[in-house]
XYZ file of C-alpha atoms in Angstrom:
715
model
C 14.946 -1.875 -30.332
C 11.615 -2.734 -28.728
C 9.266 -5.609 -29.534
C 5.973 -6.941 -28.259
C 6.154 -10.721 -27.703
C 3.012 -12.841 -27.836
C 2.614 -16.307 -26.355
C 4.737 -16.137 -23.183
C 2.837 -18.194 -20.625
C 5.366 -18.534 -17.835
C 8.592 -16.963 -16.665
C 10.700 -19.753 -18.177
C 9.641 -18.479 -21.628
C 11.712 -15.395 -20.862
C 14.931 -17.370 -20.437
C 14.246 -19.353 -23.626
C 14.062 -16.175 -25.718
C 16.934 -14.459 -23.889
C 19.259 -17.456 -24.384
C 18.471 -17.544 -28.089
C 19.028 -13.821 -28.630
C 22.280 -13.405 -26.670
C 23.869 -16.071 -28.908
C 23.229 -13.901 -31.977
C 26.179 -11.719 -33.144
C 25.788 -8.018 -32.367
C 22.827 -8.466 -29.989
C 23.296 -7.181 -26.430
C 21.419 -5.715 -23.444
C 18.527 -8.160 -23.891
C 15.739 -7.385 -21.408
C 12.425 -9.215 -21.571
C 9.517 -8.454 -19.236
C 7.160 -11.414 -18.825
C 4.386 -9.314 -17.249
C 4.256 -6.700 -20.037
C 5.470 -8.963 -22.875
C 7.948 -6.244 -23.869
C 11.397 -7.060 -25.273
C 14.216 -4.496 -25.392
C 17.610 -5.123 -26.930
C 20.555 -3.350 -28.525
C 21.643 -4.278 -32.056
C 25.130 -3.173 -33.117
C 25.051 -1.152 -36.389
C 28.011 -2.989 -37.952
C 26.830 -6.565 -37.312
C 25.692 -9.172 -39.825
C 22.538 -9.799 -37.755
C 19.511 -8.030 -39.195
C 16.156 -7.227 -37.629
C 14.469 -9.948 -39.671
C 16.934 -12.481 -38.197
C 15.841 -11.492 -34.687
C 12.168 -11.752 -35.593
C 12.550 -15.108 -37.364
C 14.465 -16.550 -34.387
C 11.681 -15.551 -32.007
C 9.035 -16.979 -34.358
C 10.985 -20.265 -34.678
C 10.771 -20.578 -30.893
C 6.990 -20.483 -31.203
C 6.296 -16.903 -30.111
C 4.609 -14.039 -31.917
C 6.631 -10.845 -32.396
C 5.802 -7.300 -33.525
C 7.875 -4.113 -33.572
C 6.652 -1.610 -30.949
C 8.000 1.297 -33.013
C 5.779 0.233 -35.931
C 2.782 -0.091 -33.605
C 3.337 3.391 -32.210
C 3.736 4.788 -35.738
C 0.540 3.154 -36.989
C -1.519 3.736 -33.846
C -1.707 3.100 -30.149
C 0.554 0.229 -29.136
C -1.454 -0.188 -25.951
C -4.603 -0.520 -28.030
C -3.049 -3.078 -30.366
C -1.715 -5.115 -27.465
C -5.071 -4.904 -25.708
C -6.730 -6.270 -28.849
C -4.312 -9.227 -28.799
C -4.907 -9.843 -25.094
C -8.676 -9.505 -25.418
C -8.820 -12.554 -27.736
C -11.096 -15.378 -26.650
C -9.204 -18.536 -25.819
C -10.396 -20.314 -28.960
C -9.104 -17.436 -31.132
C -5.520 -17.820 -29.932
C -2.884 -20.047 -31.543
C -2.868 -22.349 -28.536
C -6.660 -22.425 -28.416
C -6.871 -23.533 -32.045
C -4.127 -26.066 -31.350
C -6.125 -27.602 -28.476
C -9.255 -27.783 -30.633
C -7.294 -29.390 -33.489
C -5.604 -31.975 -31.282
C -8.920 -32.655 -29.527
C -10.571 -33.394 -32.886
C -7.632 -35.644 -33.869
C -7.876 -37.602 -30.612
C -11.661 -37.908 -30.916
C -11.325 -39.252 -34.465
C -8.681 -41.723 -33.307
C -10.919 -42.882 -30.459
C -13.892 -43.218 -32.829
C -11.861 -45.225 -35.341
C -10.587 -47.511 -32.569
C -14.175 -48.331 -31.649
C -15.334 -48.944 -35.235
C -12.158 -50.687 -36.426
C -10.491 -52.142 -33.292
C -7.719 -53.756 -35.347
C -6.647 -50.299 -36.617
C -7.255 -48.437 -33.359
C -3.595 -48.326 -32.331
C -2.589 -46.963 -35.771
C -5.209 -44.217 -35.488
C -3.739 -43.086 -32.154
C -0.192 -43.298 -33.537
C -1.161 -41.022 -36.433
C -2.910 -38.603 -34.072
C 0.112 -38.468 -31.752
C 2.577 -37.874 -34.600
C 0.474 -35.049 -36.059
C -0.239 -33.588 -32.602
C 3.336 -33.706 -31.339
C 4.829 -32.204 -34.510
C 4.485 -28.482 -33.512
C 5.974 -29.203 -30.077
C 8.849 -31.250 -31.538
C 9.622 -28.467 -34.036
C 9.712 -25.923 -31.192
C 11.812 -28.290 -29.056
C 14.512 -28.591 -31.719
C 14.461 -24.823 -32.307
C 14.996 -24.292 -28.577
C 17.764 -26.900 -28.480
C 19.593 -25.155 -31.331
C 19.372 -21.804 -29.516
C 20.685 -22.927 -26.130
C 17.717 -24.518 -24.312
C 18.023 -28.322 -24.695
C 15.968 -29.243 -21.614
C 12.708 -27.497 -22.534
C 9.308 -28.870 -21.524
C 8.557 -29.270 -25.248
C 11.595 -31.538 -25.638
C 10.722 -33.533 -22.530
C 7.109 -33.966 -23.651
C 8.072 -34.906 -27.213
C 10.550 -37.534 -26.005
C 7.976 -38.921 -23.541
C 5.216 -39.110 -26.187
C 7.415 -40.742 -28.834
C 8.878 -43.099 -26.232
C 5.359 -44.135 -25.230
C 4.626 -44.945 -28.878
C 7.766 -47.098 -29.049
C 6.708 -49.203 -26.050
C 3.151 -49.607 -27.403
C 1.334 -47.079 -25.192
C -0.258 -45.164 -28.096
C -3.441 -44.177 -26.249
C -1.474 -42.843 -23.302
C 0.844 -40.949 -25.654
C -2.250 -39.333 -27.193
C -3.474 -38.351 -23.719
C -0.067 -36.799 -22.950
C -0.134 -34.637 -26.095
C -3.729 -33.519 -25.543
C -3.343 -32.790 -21.809
C -0.109 -30.920 -22.452
C -1.900 -28.730 -25.023
C -4.747 -28.062 -22.591
C -2.244 -27.234 -19.839
C -0.430 -24.730 -22.073
C -3.753 -23.096 -22.917
C -4.670 -22.842 -19.216
C -1.267 -21.265 -18.547
C -1.971 -18.665 -21.253
C -5.382 -17.817 -19.766
C -3.894 -17.525 -16.267
C -1.012 -15.364 -17.545
C -3.459 -13.004 -19.269
C -5.404 -12.706 -16.021
C -2.190 -11.749 -14.234
C -1.428 -9.062 -16.837
C -4.945 -7.600 -16.746
C -4.179 -5.397 -13.716
C -1.629 -3.253 -15.550
C -3.696 -3.164 -18.775
C -6.574 -1.781 -16.700
C -4.420 1.211 -15.713
C -3.861 2.228 -19.335
C -7.615 2.186 -19.983
C -8.270 4.816 -17.296
C -7.313 7.751 -19.525
C -10.097 8.620 -22.005
C -9.374 8.138 -25.703
C -10.763 11.574 -26.653
C -10.743 15.095 -25.211
C -12.786 18.256 -25.763
C -10.299 20.898 -26.932
C -11.224 24.585 -26.557
C -9.765 26.864 -29.238
C -8.912 30.565 -28.852
C -12.540 31.507 -29.600
C -13.881 29.025 -27.025
C -15.202 26.626 -29.679
C -15.269 22.939 -28.742
C -13.472 20.272 -30.822
C -13.339 16.558 -30.030
C -9.758 15.357 -30.545
C -7.701 12.274 -29.588
C -6.339 12.661 -26.046
C -2.900 11.635 -27.350
C -2.805 14.765 -29.570
C -3.035 17.225 -26.659
C -0.053 19.517 -26.187
C 1.190 21.503 -23.187
C -0.847 24.727 -22.653
C -3.868 23.420 -24.606
C -7.182 24.184 -22.909
C -9.671 21.318 -22.487
C -13.240 21.120 -21.222
C -14.144 18.500 -18.611
C -17.886 17.986 -18.135
C -19.625 16.344 -15.146
C -19.110 12.578 -15.342
C -16.150 12.872 -17.741
C -12.689 11.544 -17.026
C -9.988 14.197 -17.065
C -8.097 13.767 -20.347
C -4.691 15.131 -19.274
C -2.644 16.183 -16.268
C -3.185 19.909 -15.860
C -4.274 22.915 -13.813
C -7.840 24.168 -13.404
C -8.289 27.533 -15.118
C -11.994 27.911 -14.476
C -14.622 26.107 -12.395
C -15.045 24.238 -9.122
C -15.813 20.541 -8.767
C -15.278 17.404 -6.758
C -12.938 14.892 -8.406
C -12.713 11.167 -7.786
C -8.948 10.497 -7.931
C -9.190 6.845 -6.831
C -8.117 5.513 -10.259
C -4.810 7.394 -9.888
C -4.001 7.681 -6.181
C -6.315 5.053 -4.674
C -7.927 7.763 -2.500
C -11.558 6.686 -2.072
C -12.986 10.082 -1.020
C -13.567 12.662 -3.829
C -11.460 15.822 -3.482
C -12.893 19.336 -4.008
C -10.726 21.339 -6.425
C -10.909 24.850 -7.861
C -8.862 27.366 -9.862
C -5.068 26.764 -9.816
C -5.436 23.247 -8.351
C -3.758 20.336 -10.145
C -5.789 17.506 -11.680
C -4.668 14.071 -12.906
C -5.559 12.352 -16.160
C -8.026 9.562 -15.444
C -9.693 11.339 -12.492
C -13.498 11.452 -12.679
C -15.235 14.845 -12.572
C -18.213 14.463 -10.231
C -20.417 17.538 -10.706
C -18.866 20.821 -11.956
C -17.782 22.025 -15.395
C -14.017 22.588 -15.538
C -11.640 24.235 -17.970
C -8.184 22.718 -17.591
C -4.828 23.872 -18.967
C -2.784 20.857 -20.092
C 0.549 20.581 -18.231
C 1.745 17.198 -19.527
C 1.355 15.251 -22.761
C -0.255 11.791 -22.795
C 3.145 10.074 -22.809
C 4.217 11.954 -19.679
C 1.061 12.083 -17.545
C 0.890 10.574 -14.069
C -0.809 7.322 -15.138
C 1.671 6.813 -18.011
C 4.557 7.334 -15.587
C 2.992 4.952 -13.043
C 2.532 2.285 -15.741
C 6.134 2.736 -16.902
C 7.494 2.493 -13.362
C 5.373 -0.590 -12.561
C 6.520 -2.238 -15.804
C 10.142 -1.506 -14.919
C 9.510 -2.872 -11.435
C 8.029 -6.088 -12.825
C 11.056 -6.503 -15.079
C 13.450 -6.395 -12.116
C 13.989 -9.720 -10.399
C 13.568 -10.267 -6.678
C 16.431 -12.041 -4.844
C 14.190 -15.077 -4.310
C 13.445 -15.233 -8.056
C 17.146 -15.098 -8.909
C 17.856 -17.920 -6.425
C 15.056 -20.099 -7.838
C 16.275 -19.532 -11.406
C 19.750 -20.727 -10.381
C 18.219 -23.705 -8.570
C 16.103 -24.663 -11.610
C 19.237 -24.870 -13.791
C 20.364 -27.831 -11.688
C 16.877 -29.205 -10.941
C 15.961 -30.252 -14.500
C 19.242 -32.051 -15.374
C 19.165 -33.727 -11.933
C 15.651 -35.123 -12.467
C 16.605 -36.188 -15.999
C 19.610 -38.045 -14.578
C 17.271 -39.778 -12.127
C 14.974 -40.680 -15.046
C 17.937 -42.221 -16.921
C 18.916 -44.236 -13.856
C 15.305 -45.395 -13.403
C 15.304 -46.647 -17.010
C 18.692 -48.395 -16.848
C 19.418 -49.615 -13.299
C 16.350 -51.807 -12.456
C 16.501 -53.877 -15.684
C 20.295 -54.307 -15.513
C 20.769 -54.732 -11.771
C 17.430 -56.155 -10.626
C 16.149 -57.951 -13.712
C 13.197 -55.606 -14.222
C 11.283 -55.306 -17.487
C 12.731 -52.716 -19.863
C 9.277 -51.594 -21.066
C 8.013 -51.006 -17.503
C 11.019 -48.988 -16.386
C 11.267 -47.116 -19.669
C 7.634 -46.072 -19.152
C 8.356 -44.868 -15.606
C 11.472 -43.027 -16.766
C 9.501 -41.253 -19.481
C 6.944 -40.159 -16.874
C 9.769 -38.749 -14.753
C 10.917 -36.654 -17.729
C 7.637 -34.754 -17.641
C 8.098 -34.044 -13.939
C 11.542 -32.547 -14.678
C 10.118 -29.326 -16.151
C 10.727 -26.375 -13.767
C 7.977 -24.075 -15.170
C 5.880 -23.940 -11.994
C 8.937 -23.426 -9.809
C 10.369 -20.635 -11.966
C 6.950 -18.931 -12.132
C 6.340 -19.122 -8.360
C 8.109 -15.829 -7.549
C 7.538 -13.505 -10.560
C 3.802 -14.328 -10.687
C 3.356 -13.321 -7.047
C 5.596 -10.246 -7.397
C 3.692 -9.093 -10.514
C 0.350 -9.437 -8.707
C 1.709 -7.632 -5.646
C 3.043 -4.739 -7.735
C -0.236 -4.461 -9.664
C -2.448 -4.393 -6.560
C -0.041 -1.930 -4.953
C -0.343 0.415 -7.943
C -4.151 0.216 -7.732
C -4.006 1.216 -4.054
C -1.589 4.094 -4.642
C 1.490 2.172 -3.442
C 4.061 2.613 -6.200
C 6.774 0.002 -5.560
C 9.837 0.135 -7.796
C 10.920 -3.463 -8.179
C 10.650 -7.014 -6.929
C 13.716 -6.553 -4.743
C 12.008 -3.608 -2.995
C 8.766 -5.595 -2.634
C 10.700 -8.392 -0.951
C 12.834 -6.134 1.255
C 10.104 -3.902 2.719
C 8.421 -6.899 4.363
C 11.648 -7.493 6.337
C 11.658 -3.944 7.744
C 11.490 -3.883 11.550
C 12.045 -0.143 12.089
C 10.310 2.767 10.353
C 11.803 6.255 10.683
C 9.356 9.095 9.978
C 10.131 12.672 9.095
C 7.667 14.942 10.950
C 6.623 17.841 8.744
C 4.542 16.753 5.763
C 4.781 13.098 6.746
C 3.295 12.526 10.190
C 1.810 16.035 10.001
C -0.093 17.676 7.165
C 2.723 20.136 6.456
C 0.326 23.080 6.767
C 0.285 25.086 10.025
C -3.208 25.988 11.269
C -4.443 28.464 13.844
C -5.477 26.590 16.988
C -5.871 29.406 19.571
C -6.626 33.160 19.584
C -6.061 34.670 23.059
C -6.673 38.339 23.967
C -4.555 39.966 26.694
C -6.591 43.171 27.058
C -10.278 43.446 27.948
C -11.169 44.604 24.434
C -10.089 41.265 22.936
C -11.135 38.630 25.498
C -14.691 37.760 24.365
C -15.663 36.101 21.061
C -16.161 39.399 19.206
C -12.912 40.715 20.637
C -11.047 37.609 19.440
C -12.376 38.205 15.911
C -11.081 41.807 16.107
C -7.713 40.522 17.321
C -7.569 37.979 14.510
C -8.404 40.739 12.025
C -5.438 42.806 13.238
C -3.116 39.787 13.058
C -4.273 39.001 9.492
C -3.974 42.645 8.397
C -0.331 42.867 9.489
C 0.488 39.392 8.123
C -1.170 40.086 4.761
C 2.100 41.663 3.612
C 4.176 38.575 4.549
C 4.811 35.356 2.579
C 5.827 33.365 5.679
C 3.882 30.053 6.064
C 2.662 31.081 9.540
C 1.487 34.446 8.203
C -0.375 32.736 5.365
C -2.051 30.375 7.844
C -3.281 33.338 9.938
C -4.660 35.123 6.866
C -6.416 31.930 5.709
C -7.956 31.535 9.175
C -9.254 35.123 9.071
C -10.765 34.605 5.622
C -12.447 31.383 6.784
C -13.828 33.202 9.860
C -15.099 36.006 7.570
C -13.459 38.790 9.555
C -12.414 42.064 7.923
C -8.810 42.380 6.811
C -7.627 46.003 6.706
C -5.021 47.615 4.479
C -1.524 47.548 5.914
C 0.918 50.403 5.228
C 4.503 51.255 6.181
C 5.249 47.531 6.205
C 8.678 46.268 7.218
C 10.279 43.193 8.739
C 12.949 42.314 11.255
C 14.513 39.302 9.571
C 13.569 36.052 11.243
C 11.998 37.784 14.235
C 9.050 40.065 13.490
C 6.889 41.871 10.933
C 5.665 45.494 11.323
C 2.854 47.526 9.695
C 0.443 50.387 10.293
C -3.193 49.214 10.450
C -6.118 51.596 11.069
C -3.667 54.227 12.276
C -1.897 51.924 14.761
C 1.712 50.841 14.358
C 1.662 47.099 15.164
C 4.288 44.361 15.432
C 3.850 40.578 15.252
C 6.780 38.699 16.756
C 7.882 35.626 18.655
C 7.673 35.595 22.472
C 11.466 36.013 22.649
C 11.367 39.123 20.437
C 8.421 40.685 22.270
C 10.005 40.168 25.719
C 12.925 42.228 24.466
C 10.453 45.086 23.838
C 8.244 44.809 26.925
C 7.620 42.802 30.078
C 5.028 40.011 29.913
C 2.959 39.260 33.006
C 3.303 35.934 34.811
C -0.161 34.905 33.529
C 0.792 35.717 29.946
C 4.073 33.811 30.250
C 2.227 30.790 31.668
C -0.298 30.856 28.788
C 2.534 31.004 26.244
C 4.483 28.178 27.902
C 1.376 25.959 28.107
C 0.702 26.407 24.380
C 4.339 25.739 23.487
C 4.345 22.548 25.574
C 1.443 21.407 23.393
C 3.715 21.697 20.361
C 2.277 25.002 19.179
C 4.082 28.021 17.741
C 3.089 31.303 19.392
C 3.011 34.743 17.716
C 2.297 37.902 19.788
C 0.685 41.168 18.609
C 2.307 44.285 20.111
C 1.093 47.899 19.873
C 4.276 49.959 19.455
C 2.632 53.307 20.248
C 0.914 52.196 23.466
C 3.695 49.801 24.397
C 1.304 46.963 25.257
C 0.750 43.375 24.142
C -2.733 42.908 22.659
C -2.855 39.109 22.447
C -1.471 36.004 20.823
C -2.222 33.484 18.101
C -1.054 29.858 18.445
C -0.494 27.643 15.407
C 0.379 24.017 14.961
C 1.085 21.693 12.071
C -1.550 19.089 12.977
C -1.054 15.348 12.755
C -2.541 13.576 9.773
C -5.901 12.011 10.599
C -4.627 8.461 10.242
C -1.224 8.920 11.928
C -2.286 7.653 15.366
C -4.009 4.563 13.954
C -1.056 3.823 11.640
C 1.565 3.941 14.422
C -0.613 1.735 16.642
C -0.964 -0.786 13.811
C 2.780 -0.814 13.140
C 3.333 -1.580 16.837
C 0.940 -4.547 16.502
C 2.969 -5.721 13.506
C 6.123 -5.625 15.693
C 7.533 -2.711 13.699
C 9.265 -0.022 15.745
C 8.465 3.612 14.832
C 10.823 6.581 15.295
C 10.240 10.268 14.492
C 13.275 12.187 13.211
C 12.794 15.945 12.892
C 14.703 19.179 12.628
C 11.983 20.914 14.678
C 12.507 21.990 18.293
C 12.389 19.435 21.103
C 9.284 20.911 22.736
C 7.176 20.534 19.561
C 8.599 17.089 18.815
C 7.899 15.852 22.343
C 4.306 17.100 22.228
C 3.553 15.296 18.940
C 5.457 12.156 19.965
C 3.461 11.894 23.185
C 0.234 11.951 21.159
C 1.493 9.148 18.933
C 3.351 7.126 21.587
C 6.428 7.089 19.353
C 10.186 7.399 19.924
C 11.668 10.694 18.742
C 14.816 12.666 18.004
C 14.593 16.442 17.447
C 16.659 19.438 16.312
C 18.423 17.243 13.741
C 20.437 18.530 10.810
C 20.399 16.391 7.621
C 23.771 14.876 8.555
C 22.384 14.005 12.016
C 19.568 12.014 10.399
C 22.078 10.115 8.287
C 24.181 9.322 11.340
C 21.180 7.994 13.280
C 19.955 5.929 10.340
C 23.395 4.381 9.846
C 23.572 3.493 13.540
C 20.116 1.857 13.457
C 20.978 -0.103 10.304
C 23.594 -2.077 12.216
C 20.857 -4.021 14.029
C 17.742 -3.748 11.882
C 16.282 -3.281 8.407
C 15.029 0.295 8.324
C 12.611 2.238 6.116
C 12.715 6.048 5.984
C 9.489 7.937 5.235
C 9.835 11.509 3.990
C 8.281 14.018 1.614
C 10.604 13.126 -1.257
C 12.159 16.600 -1.480
C 14.304 17.667 1.489
C 14.693 14.112 2.816
C 16.467 12.756 -0.288
C 19.780 11.934 1.504
C 17.974 10.045 4.279
C 15.735 8.241 1.771
C 18.834 7.101 -0.101
C 20.654 5.954 3.060
C 17.831 3.802 4.471
C 17.354 0.188 3.342
C 14.032 1.285 1.826
C 13.229 4.928 1.001
C 9.503 5.751 0.975
C 8.252 9.112 -0.309
C 4.973 10.771 0.636
C 3.391 12.940 -2.041
C 0.194 12.837 -4.078
C 1.631 11.865 -7.420
C 4.254 14.625 -7.526
C 7.207 14.090 -9.854
C 9.695 14.378 -6.998
C 7.865 11.817 -4.850
C 7.617 9.333 -7.711
C 11.247 9.702 -8.807
C 13.095 10.070 -5.485
C 12.508 6.950 -3.420
C 12.142 3.185 -3.772
C 8.426 3.535 -3.042
C 5.955 6.408 -3.416
C 2.723 6.601 -1.393
C 0.477 8.492 -3.801
C -2.340 9.079 -1.262
C 0.068 10.567 1.303
C -1.558 8.435 4.013
C 0.518 7.277 6.979
C -1.722 4.199 7.093
C -0.288 3.143 3.745
C 3.069 2.479 5.421
C 1.384 -0.348 7.337
C -0.492 -1.417 4.171
C 2.810 -1.528 2.315
C 4.506 -3.791 4.853
C 1.392 -5.998 5.013
C 1.333 -6.300 1.197
C 5.000 -7.265 1.095
C 4.527 -9.883 3.792
C 1.437 -11.258 2.010
C 3.430 -11.438 -1.246
C 6.294 -13.303 0.409
C 3.836 -15.755 2.028
C 2.340 -16.305 -1.419
C 5.784 -16.994 -2.887
C 6.564 -19.527 -0.157
C 3.197 -21.231 -0.778
C 3.938 -21.349 -4.504
C 7.327 -22.949 -3.963
C 5.736 -25.566 -1.695
C 2.999 -26.240 -4.299
C 5.522 -26.551 -7.137
C 8.057 -28.749 -5.360
C 5.485 -30.617 -3.299
C 3.398 -31.771 -6.274
C 6.460 -32.784 -8.238
C 7.915 -34.558 -5.201
C 4.717 -36.565 -4.646
C 4.470 -37.631 -8.284
C 8.182 -38.358 -8.454
C 7.669 -40.997 -5.753
C 4.350 -42.356 -7.111
C 5.854 -42.649 -10.596
C 8.920 -44.492 -9.267
C 6.631 -47.074 -7.683
C 4.408 -47.347 -10.781
C 1.339 -45.866 -9.067
C 0.940 -43.007 -11.588
C 1.731 -42.832 -15.292
C 2.438 -40.439 -18.129
C -0.806 -38.479 -18.270
C -0.753 -37.940 -14.490
C 2.804 -36.626 -14.849
C 1.535 -34.090 -17.404
C -1.174 -33.023 -14.976
C 1.447 -32.706 -12.247
C 3.443 -30.281 -14.384
C 0.686 -28.163 -15.928
C -1.456 -28.434 -12.808
C 1.349 -27.073 -10.645
C 1.909 -24.173 -13.065
C -1.776 -23.253 -13.174
C -2.096 -23.660 -9.400
C 0.885 -21.367 -8.779
C -0.524 -18.718 -11.130
C -4.012 -18.848 -9.619
C -2.557 -18.615 -6.119
C -0.574 -15.538 -7.176
C -3.772 -13.993 -8.558
C -5.292 -14.190 -5.063
C -3.051 -11.252 -4.165
C -5.148 -9.062 -6.466
C -7.865 -9.281 -3.785
C -5.557 -7.793 -1.134
C -7.599 -5.266 0.878
C -4.893 -3.842 3.114
C -4.965 -3.342 6.857
C -7.491 -0.488 6.900
């Protein structure tokens, strides 16, 4: 069963609801996400507990509840929740409560001025009416397993103040507490806004093209796989799909965080929520609204926010002892001075009541999840998909990053870097174009990545590609074909030297290119028995790789390249990056090296999310490169949707910033309470200051966590 819960203002609200529900017969697997306000639970079919019992229990605790299944049946649950969250503060239950209590207190103050002899009674009446909702909630919480709630502490303090004749101060306590709760609600809504913004990226409607090409405006949620939709200039793409017709530049920053628009054409993938810059596109739908990239990102971020970081779990355990300990101190403050030192009961009762308000652990409990939620939200906006608070906390402790080479440090696409003619006919610029044409003609019959790269280079250079006949291949060594009446072979230097003798100059040229990390292919004329020339290719480094490795070094993070490629290529790329390297590794070799490094350091493994799955699983943190691909999102602990090496440094910086924020929050929460604990003991501050200490600390912690939303990264 799934519910939407309204009115949770801090993380301690989660434990209040969870404690109440787990005590109910037949209820199990209770999971409540403060950030998304989503409750999931399992209800046994043969239990006496009914759904209305669950809902009434939650309502008795003072929270709103609605069935997500009903929302989805009647319309968009995201839309309904957005409508709730878009309420103005005065439209909310707590907003109306503040206004009501404010009017009560104002009337009491006015009456005390006009009729001084009845002033105290006016405040007493105002306090009783104002404290009633909180007292009702306090007793509901006590009956469901939470006796030491802030509502109980505040109610006891307010009523105690009335008993000792401090009616005006009791009124201030009730009013300030109401204002504080309202401020907590506003701050909590601000914290949740980041994830709500993601769901608004996908347009509500789409232009569906029928079999006759007629246009129909339909809800985007109604689109099915293989539907054809029209995307006009300026429109947001309505579904994940493949371009069937048209060329345009798309701004994918809402999805991947990539700031530069990407040019896309027929057969290229597009993401829902991307903005079409100038062309008209026809797109075939590949995923429904519930399964598109943004929906999956939102789901994964929500799951991540629901998981608790180790620091959060520790603080929750600490808070279980903190509140009873402070309450015990409050009891001693009330009893010991009058009995042992002859102090006045009224004075020490007043100070003890003030200490009760300081006993609430709301700010402390909120210190970690508020920062983690903000960190996860800003990460998602920047294309850093982090799967959980524990991962967010752990990645900042990483001191070694192991990179796969192909597709991670490099683009994963070999490109032609050199065309060298060996005979006079092919040495000048025109001759090199002729040589490239022959290479491309022979390779046009091959599906090998290097062959495809040569053909693409020829097409880009606008050289003629001739028909190839009598094509054949020597597995793993060479490809053969007849082109313009000549029987030609393209092979590796090793294969060609078995067929003919290369000159010393040719061997030197080949060796120089190979030392630069390039792969060399040679064109050989079988009939004449001569080598015509060579083409060199290399999988080039990503543009930001050099800057990213340099930045990681500055952050005292060691970088290592682990690759299955040959040592010569690995050494050439490693020398460019100034990075440690290990080459010619089998998958089990990578695992062995990672395990050895883990003995002395926390290590993150960066791969493409497909063939590096074992290594990603072995490392302390597995990070997948891949622009929103299913494999990249599902495989590792973290997915870098922009496929930028620089985002590895951004990721570590975000984690460290989040942990600094958590430490600041803990200091704020404990520091404020510690100060007012002492000032209250010595009678310097009273009840209403104690309320400010509690609500002020909670609001301060939340606002500090929201600062993370302005995180700009290291680039």
